[in-house]
Short mmCIF file of C-alpha atoms in Angstrom, two decimals:
data_model
loop_
_atom_site.label_atom_id
_atom_site.label_comp_id
_atom_site.label_asym_id
_atom_site.label_seq_id
_atom_site.Cartn_x
_atom_site.Cartn_y
_atom_site.Cartn_z
CA UNK A 164 102.09 215.71 57.44
CA UNK A 165 105.35 215.70 55.49
CA UNK A 166 106.82 213.27 58.01
CA UNK A 167 103.85 210.92 57.60
CA UNK A 168 104.19 210.97 53.81
CA UNK A 169 107.90 210.22 54.12
CA UNK A 170 107.17 207.31 56.44
CA UNK A 171 104.59 205.85 54.06
CA UNK A 172 106.95 206.18 51.08
CA UNK A 173 109.69 204.47 53.06
CA UNK A 174 107.33 201.65 54.04
CA UNK A 175 106.25 201.10 50.42
CA UNK A 176 109.85 201.11 49.20
CA UNK A 177 110.83 198.54 51.83
CA UNK A 178 107.97 196.25 50.89
CA UNK A 179 108.90 196.45 47.22
CA UNK A 180 112.60 195.92 47.93
CA UNK A 181 112.58 193.14 50.51
CA UNK A 182 115.85 191.43 51.22
CA UNK A 183 116.46 187.70 50.89
CA UNK A 184 115.50 185.26 53.62
CA UNK A 185 115.71 181.61 54.55
CA UNK A 186 113.96 179.14 56.82
CA UNK A 187 113.95 175.51 57.94
CA UNK A 188 111.69 173.42 60.15
CA UNK A 189 108.14 172.12 60.38
CA UNK A 190 106.21 169.56 62.38
CA UNK A 191 107.40 165.99 63.00
CA UNK A 192 106.19 163.58 60.37
CA UNK A 193 104.02 160.77 61.73
CA UNK A 194 103.36 158.15 59.03
CA UNK A 195 99.87 156.67 58.93
CA UNK A 196 99.96 152.89 59.44
CA UNK A 197 98.78 150.89 56.41
CA UNK A 198 95.19 149.64 56.57
CA UNK A 199 94.85 146.09 57.81
CA UNK A 200 92.60 143.69 55.94
CA UNK A 201 90.13 142.00 58.27
CA UNK A 202 90.75 138.31 58.75
CA UNK A 203 88.14 135.58 59.12
CA UNK A 204 85.94 135.84 62.15
CA UNK A 205 87.02 133.51 64.95
CA UNK A 206 84.83 130.49 65.61
CA UNK A 207 84.33 129.50 69.23
CA UNK A 208 82.94 126.12 70.37
CA UNK A 209 79.36 126.13 71.57
CA UNK A 210 79.21 125.82 75.36
CA UNK A 211 77.28 122.87 76.78
CA UNK A 212 73.77 123.53 78.11
CA UNK A 213 73.58 124.85 81.64
CA UNK A 214 71.22 123.29 84.13
CA UNK A 215 70.66 125.15 87.41
CA UNK A 216 71.39 123.07 90.48
CA UNK A 217 68.63 121.91 92.69
CA UNK A 218 68.01 124.60 95.31
CA UNK A 219 69.00 123.61 98.78
CA UNK A 220 67.59 124.85 102.05
CA UNK A 221 67.64 128.58 102.68
CA UNK A 222 69.47 129.56 105.84
CA UNK A 223 68.31 132.75 107.55
CA UNK A 224 70.60 134.17 110.20
CA UNK A 225 68.87 135.45 113.28
CA UNK A 226 68.56 139.19 113.57
CA UNK A 227 69.61 139.86 109.96
CA UNK A 228 66.30 139.32 108.24
CA UNK A 229 68.20 138.31 105.06
CA UNK A 230 69.82 141.81 104.82
CA UNK A 231 73.53 142.50 104.02
CA UNK A 232 73.86 145.08 106.77
CA UNK A 233 74.90 148.76 106.67
CA UNK A 234 78.71 148.35 106.40
CA UNK A 235 78.79 147.22 102.73
CA UNK A 236 76.43 150.09 101.82
CA UNK A 237 78.81 152.62 103.38
CA UNK A 238 81.74 151.10 101.50
CA UNK A 239 79.89 151.45 98.18
CA UNK A 240 78.95 155.06 98.93
CA UNK A 241 82.58 155.86 99.80
CA UNK A 242 83.79 154.41 96.51
CA UNK A 243 81.23 156.49 94.60
CA UNK A 244 82.33 159.70 96.33
CA UNK A 245 86.02 158.99 95.66
CA UNK A 246 85.26 158.38 91.97
CA UNK A 247 83.32 161.63 91.69
CA UNK A 248 86.17 163.66 93.23
CA UNK A 249 88.74 161.98 90.98
CA UNK A 250 86.73 162.77 87.83
CA UNK A 251 86.27 166.37 88.96
CA UNK A 252 90.00 166.74 89.65
CA UNK A 253 90.91 165.34 86.24
CA UNK A 254 88.51 167.75 84.55
CA UNK A 255 89.96 170.72 86.42
CA UNK A 256 93.50 169.61 85.52
CA UNK A 257 92.52 169.38 81.87
CA UNK A 258 91.29 172.97 81.84
CA UNK A 259 94.81 174.43 82.29
CA UNK A 260 97.39 174.99 79.54
CA UNK A 261 99.21 171.89 78.35
CA UNK A 262 101.70 173.37 75.88
CA UNK A 263 103.47 176.61 75.01
CA UNK A 264 104.83 178.35 71.95
CA UNK A 265 107.77 180.74 71.88
CA UNK A 266 109.37 183.08 69.37
CA UNK A 267 112.79 184.61 69.91
CA UNK A 268 114.10 187.28 67.54
CA UNK A 269 117.63 188.54 67.69
CA UNK A 270 119.04 191.34 65.53
CA UNK A 271 122.81 191.10 65.36
CA UNK A 272 125.61 192.60 63.33
CA UNK A 273 125.70 190.75 60.02
CA UNK A 274 128.68 188.55 59.14
CA UNK A 275 128.96 186.38 56.00
CA UNK A 276 130.25 183.53 58.17
CA UNK A 277 127.04 183.57 60.20
CA UNK A 278 124.90 183.55 57.05
CA UNK A 279 126.89 180.59 55.71
CA UNK A 280 126.49 178.71 59.00
CA UNK A 281 122.73 179.27 59.05
CA UNK A 282 122.35 178.12 55.44
CA UNK A 283 124.46 175.01 56.09
CA UNK A 284 122.45 174.18 59.22
CA UNK A 285 119.15 174.60 57.37
CA UNK A 286 120.29 172.44 54.45
CA UNK A 287 121.58 169.57 56.57
CA UNK A 288 118.75 169.50 59.14
CA UNK A 289 116.32 166.60 59.32
CA UNK A 290 113.02 168.46 59.16
CA UNK A 291 110.79 165.37 59.17
CA UNK A 292 111.43 163.88 62.63
CA UNK A 293 111.05 165.23 66.14
CA UNK A 294 114.69 164.43 66.92
CA UNK A 295 115.90 166.22 63.81
CA UNK A 296 113.85 169.32 64.64
CA UNK A 297 115.07 169.28 68.24
CA UNK A 298 118.66 169.08 66.96
CA UNK A 299 117.94 172.02 64.64
CA UNK A 300 116.82 174.12 67.63
CA UNK A 301 119.91 173.07 69.63
CA UNK A 302 122.35 173.98 66.86
CA UNK A 303 120.62 177.28 66.11
CA UNK A 304 120.72 178.21 69.80
CA UNK A 305 124.41 177.32 69.89
CA UNK A 306 125.15 179.54 66.87
CA UNK A 307 123.33 182.46 68.45
CA UNK A 308 125.04 182.03 71.82
CA UNK A 309 128.41 182.16 70.11
CA UNK A 310 127.36 185.44 68.43
CA UNK A 311 126.34 187.14 71.68
CA UNK A 312 128.84 190.02 71.31
CA UNK A 313 127.06 190.95 68.05
CA UNK A 314 123.56 191.12 69.58
CA UNK A 315 121.97 194.57 69.32
CA UNK A 316 118.17 194.12 69.54
CA UNK A 317 115.83 191.35 70.58
CA UNK A 318 112.23 190.28 71.20
CA UNK A 319 110.80 187.23 72.98
CA UNK A 320 107.16 186.13 73.11
CA UNK A 321 105.54 183.14 74.84
CA UNK A 322 101.98 181.87 74.38
CA UNK A 323 100.38 179.04 76.39
CA UNK A 324 97.28 176.96 75.80
CA UNK A 325 96.23 173.61 74.44
CA UNK A 326 98.36 171.87 71.82
CA UNK A 327 95.94 172.95 69.08
CA UNK A 328 96.05 176.60 70.21
CA UNK A 329 99.84 176.61 70.46
CA UNK A 330 100.25 175.08 67.00
CA UNK A 331 97.87 177.68 65.56
CA UNK A 332 99.99 180.44 67.13
CA UNK A 333 103.14 178.78 65.78
CA UNK A 334 101.71 178.74 62.24
CA UNK A 335 100.77 182.43 62.51
CA UNK A 336 104.26 183.36 63.70
CA UNK A 337 105.88 181.35 60.93
CA UNK A 338 103.71 183.06 58.31
CA UNK A 339 104.60 186.46 59.74
CA UNK A 340 108.31 185.69 59.60
CA UNK A 341 108.10 184.58 55.97
CA UNK A 342 106.28 187.79 55.02
CA UNK A 343 109.29 189.91 56.05
CA UNK A 344 111.53 188.85 53.14
CA UNK A 345 111.78 187.27 49.71
CA UNK A 346 112.17 183.58 50.38
CA UNK A 347 115.38 182.50 48.66
CA UNK A 348 115.80 179.24 50.57
CA UNK A 349 113.41 177.00 52.49
CA UNK A 350 113.71 173.48 53.88
CA UNK A 351 110.28 172.57 55.22
CA UNK A 352 109.31 169.07 56.35
CA UNK A 353 111.80 167.40 54.04
CA UNK A 354 111.18 169.56 50.95
CA UNK A 355 113.79 172.07 49.79
CA UNK A 356 113.25 175.15 47.64
CA UNK A 357 115.90 177.65 46.53
CA UNK A 358 115.56 180.80 44.43
CA UNK A 359 118.93 180.90 42.74
CA UNK A 360 118.03 183.73 40.31
CA UNK A 361 117.60 186.27 43.11
CA UNK A 362 119.99 189.26 42.70
CA UNK A 363 121.62 190.27 45.98
CA UNK A 364 120.75 193.82 47.08
CA UNK A 365 123.95 195.21 48.53
CA UNK A 366 123.61 198.79 49.71
CA UNK A 367 125.55 201.12 52.00
CA UNK A 368 124.30 201.35 55.56
CA UNK A 369 123.28 197.69 55.81
CA UNK A 370 124.64 196.10 58.95
CA UNK A 371 121.99 193.90 60.62
CA UNK A 372 120.97 190.26 60.41
CA UNK A 373 117.74 189.09 62.07
CA UNK A 374 117.44 185.47 63.24
CA UNK A 375 114.12 184.12 64.54
CA UNK A 376 113.70 180.83 66.39
CA UNK A 377 110.17 179.46 66.79
CA UNK A 378 109.13 176.52 68.94
CA UNK A 379 105.90 174.75 69.94
CA UNK A 380 106.46 172.42 72.87
CA UNK A 381 104.59 170.37 75.44
CA UNK A 382 106.53 172.14 78.20
CA UNK A 383 105.34 175.40 79.77
CA UNK A 384 108.10 177.85 78.88
CA UNK A 385 108.54 180.83 81.24
CA UNK A 386 108.40 184.37 79.82
CA UNK A 387 111.54 186.53 79.77
CA UNK A 388 110.25 190.08 79.86
CA UNK A 389 111.57 192.70 79.55
CA UNK A 390 114.23 191.09 77.38
CA UNK A 391 117.84 191.67 78.41
CA UNK A 392 121.05 189.95 77.40
CA UNK A 393 120.90 187.55 80.33
CA UNK A 394 117.24 186.79 79.68
CA UNK A 395 117.93 186.27 75.99
CA UNK A 396 120.57 183.70 76.98
CA UNK A 397 118.07 182.03 79.30
CA UNK A 398 115.43 182.01 76.55
CA UNK A 399 117.87 180.23 74.23
CA UNK A 400 118.57 177.67 76.96
CA UNK A 401 114.83 177.13 77.46
CA UNK A 402 114.28 176.59 73.74
CA UNK A 403 117.25 174.24 73.50
CA UNK A 404 115.75 172.17 76.34
CA UNK A 405 113.17 170.73 73.95
CA UNK A 406 113.40 167.02 73.17
CA UNK A 407 111.91 164.60 70.69
CA UNK A 408 109.32 163.66 73.33
CA UNK A 409 108.05 167.22 73.94
CA UNK A 410 108.56 169.02 70.62
CA UNK A 411 105.46 169.80 68.56
CA UNK A 412 106.97 172.06 65.88
CA UNK A 413 110.08 174.17 65.26
CA UNK A 414 111.23 176.74 62.69
CA UNK A 415 114.43 178.67 62.11
CA UNK A 416 114.18 181.86 60.05
CA UNK A 417 116.75 184.50 59.11
CA UNK A 418 117.09 187.53 56.85
CA UNK A 419 119.04 188.48 54.80
CA UNK A 420 119.95 185.03 53.54
CA UNK A 421 122.31 185.99 50.72
CA UNK A 422 125.89 186.89 51.55
CA UNK A 423 126.68 190.58 51.25
CA UNK A 424 123.14 191.68 52.08
CA UNK A 425 122.28 193.32 55.39
CA UNK A 426 119.38 195.32 56.81
CA UNK A 427 119.75 199.02 57.45
CA UNK A 428 118.61 200.41 60.77
CA UNK A 429 115.55 201.96 59.08
CA UNK A 430 114.59 198.62 57.57
CA UNK A 431 115.14 196.86 60.87
CA UNK A 432 112.94 199.19 62.91
CA UNK A 433 110.20 199.28 60.30
CA UNK A 434 110.04 195.53 59.73
CA UNK A 435 110.45 194.60 63.41
CA UNK A 436 108.96 197.39 65.57
CA UNK A 437 108.75 195.06 68.62
CA UNK A 438 112.52 194.80 69.01
CA UNK A 439 114.08 196.05 72.23
CA UNK A 440 117.64 197.30 72.54
CA UNK A 441 119.89 194.82 74.34
#
């Protein structure tokens, strides 16, 4: 009972004293074409009157009785069957997943240089175009690969389905990430917001930085479970394989965002219970 009370008090204190956090990304912006005013209706010349030709003699071939025969009928039936099978195959192909969403979380030893690099990447990213978002994923994956010696915990999830289902999962993941911290910087679909008045919470025992990389893509990404260091590297490679032709949405999130702040091990395990030791 005492342990449960302590855990609840710790949870409440962590919620009230969330660290800073930042994020960048969104969905590619597709401008709506301007409406076109209808022009005048085209006027076509009236065709001349048609007079049927005088019917000539009717020729009846012997043995046919005026019939086309059975061969053309079989050809028509074959075409109908082929069309039915093609439609059925297309329907069955459309029933499978067409896109996938992925979320990779890595908890690493915090360094001010890494926090600066993430902030710079988020500020300079083009979050309105598919190419800019794909570049954001590439650069974030590169930063994390260079920090591999500092990796301590990780978690990787993949969801497949239609594009609408994957985007809904992406939005839910993004909302969950943003709920873990006080948002001190955000660059979302071309709009920037910074909370400059936030006081950094520097405390002893803080040593972790959590970076989350979210992606919705038209490719079917393979799962990497259970997550190990080699599988985390492969997951980063899979995410970085997105292109402007396949990307549906992307988001980079990290906490703490302010230099000097870091998560304690208690905060890390309470905020991210899904993490596995790498």
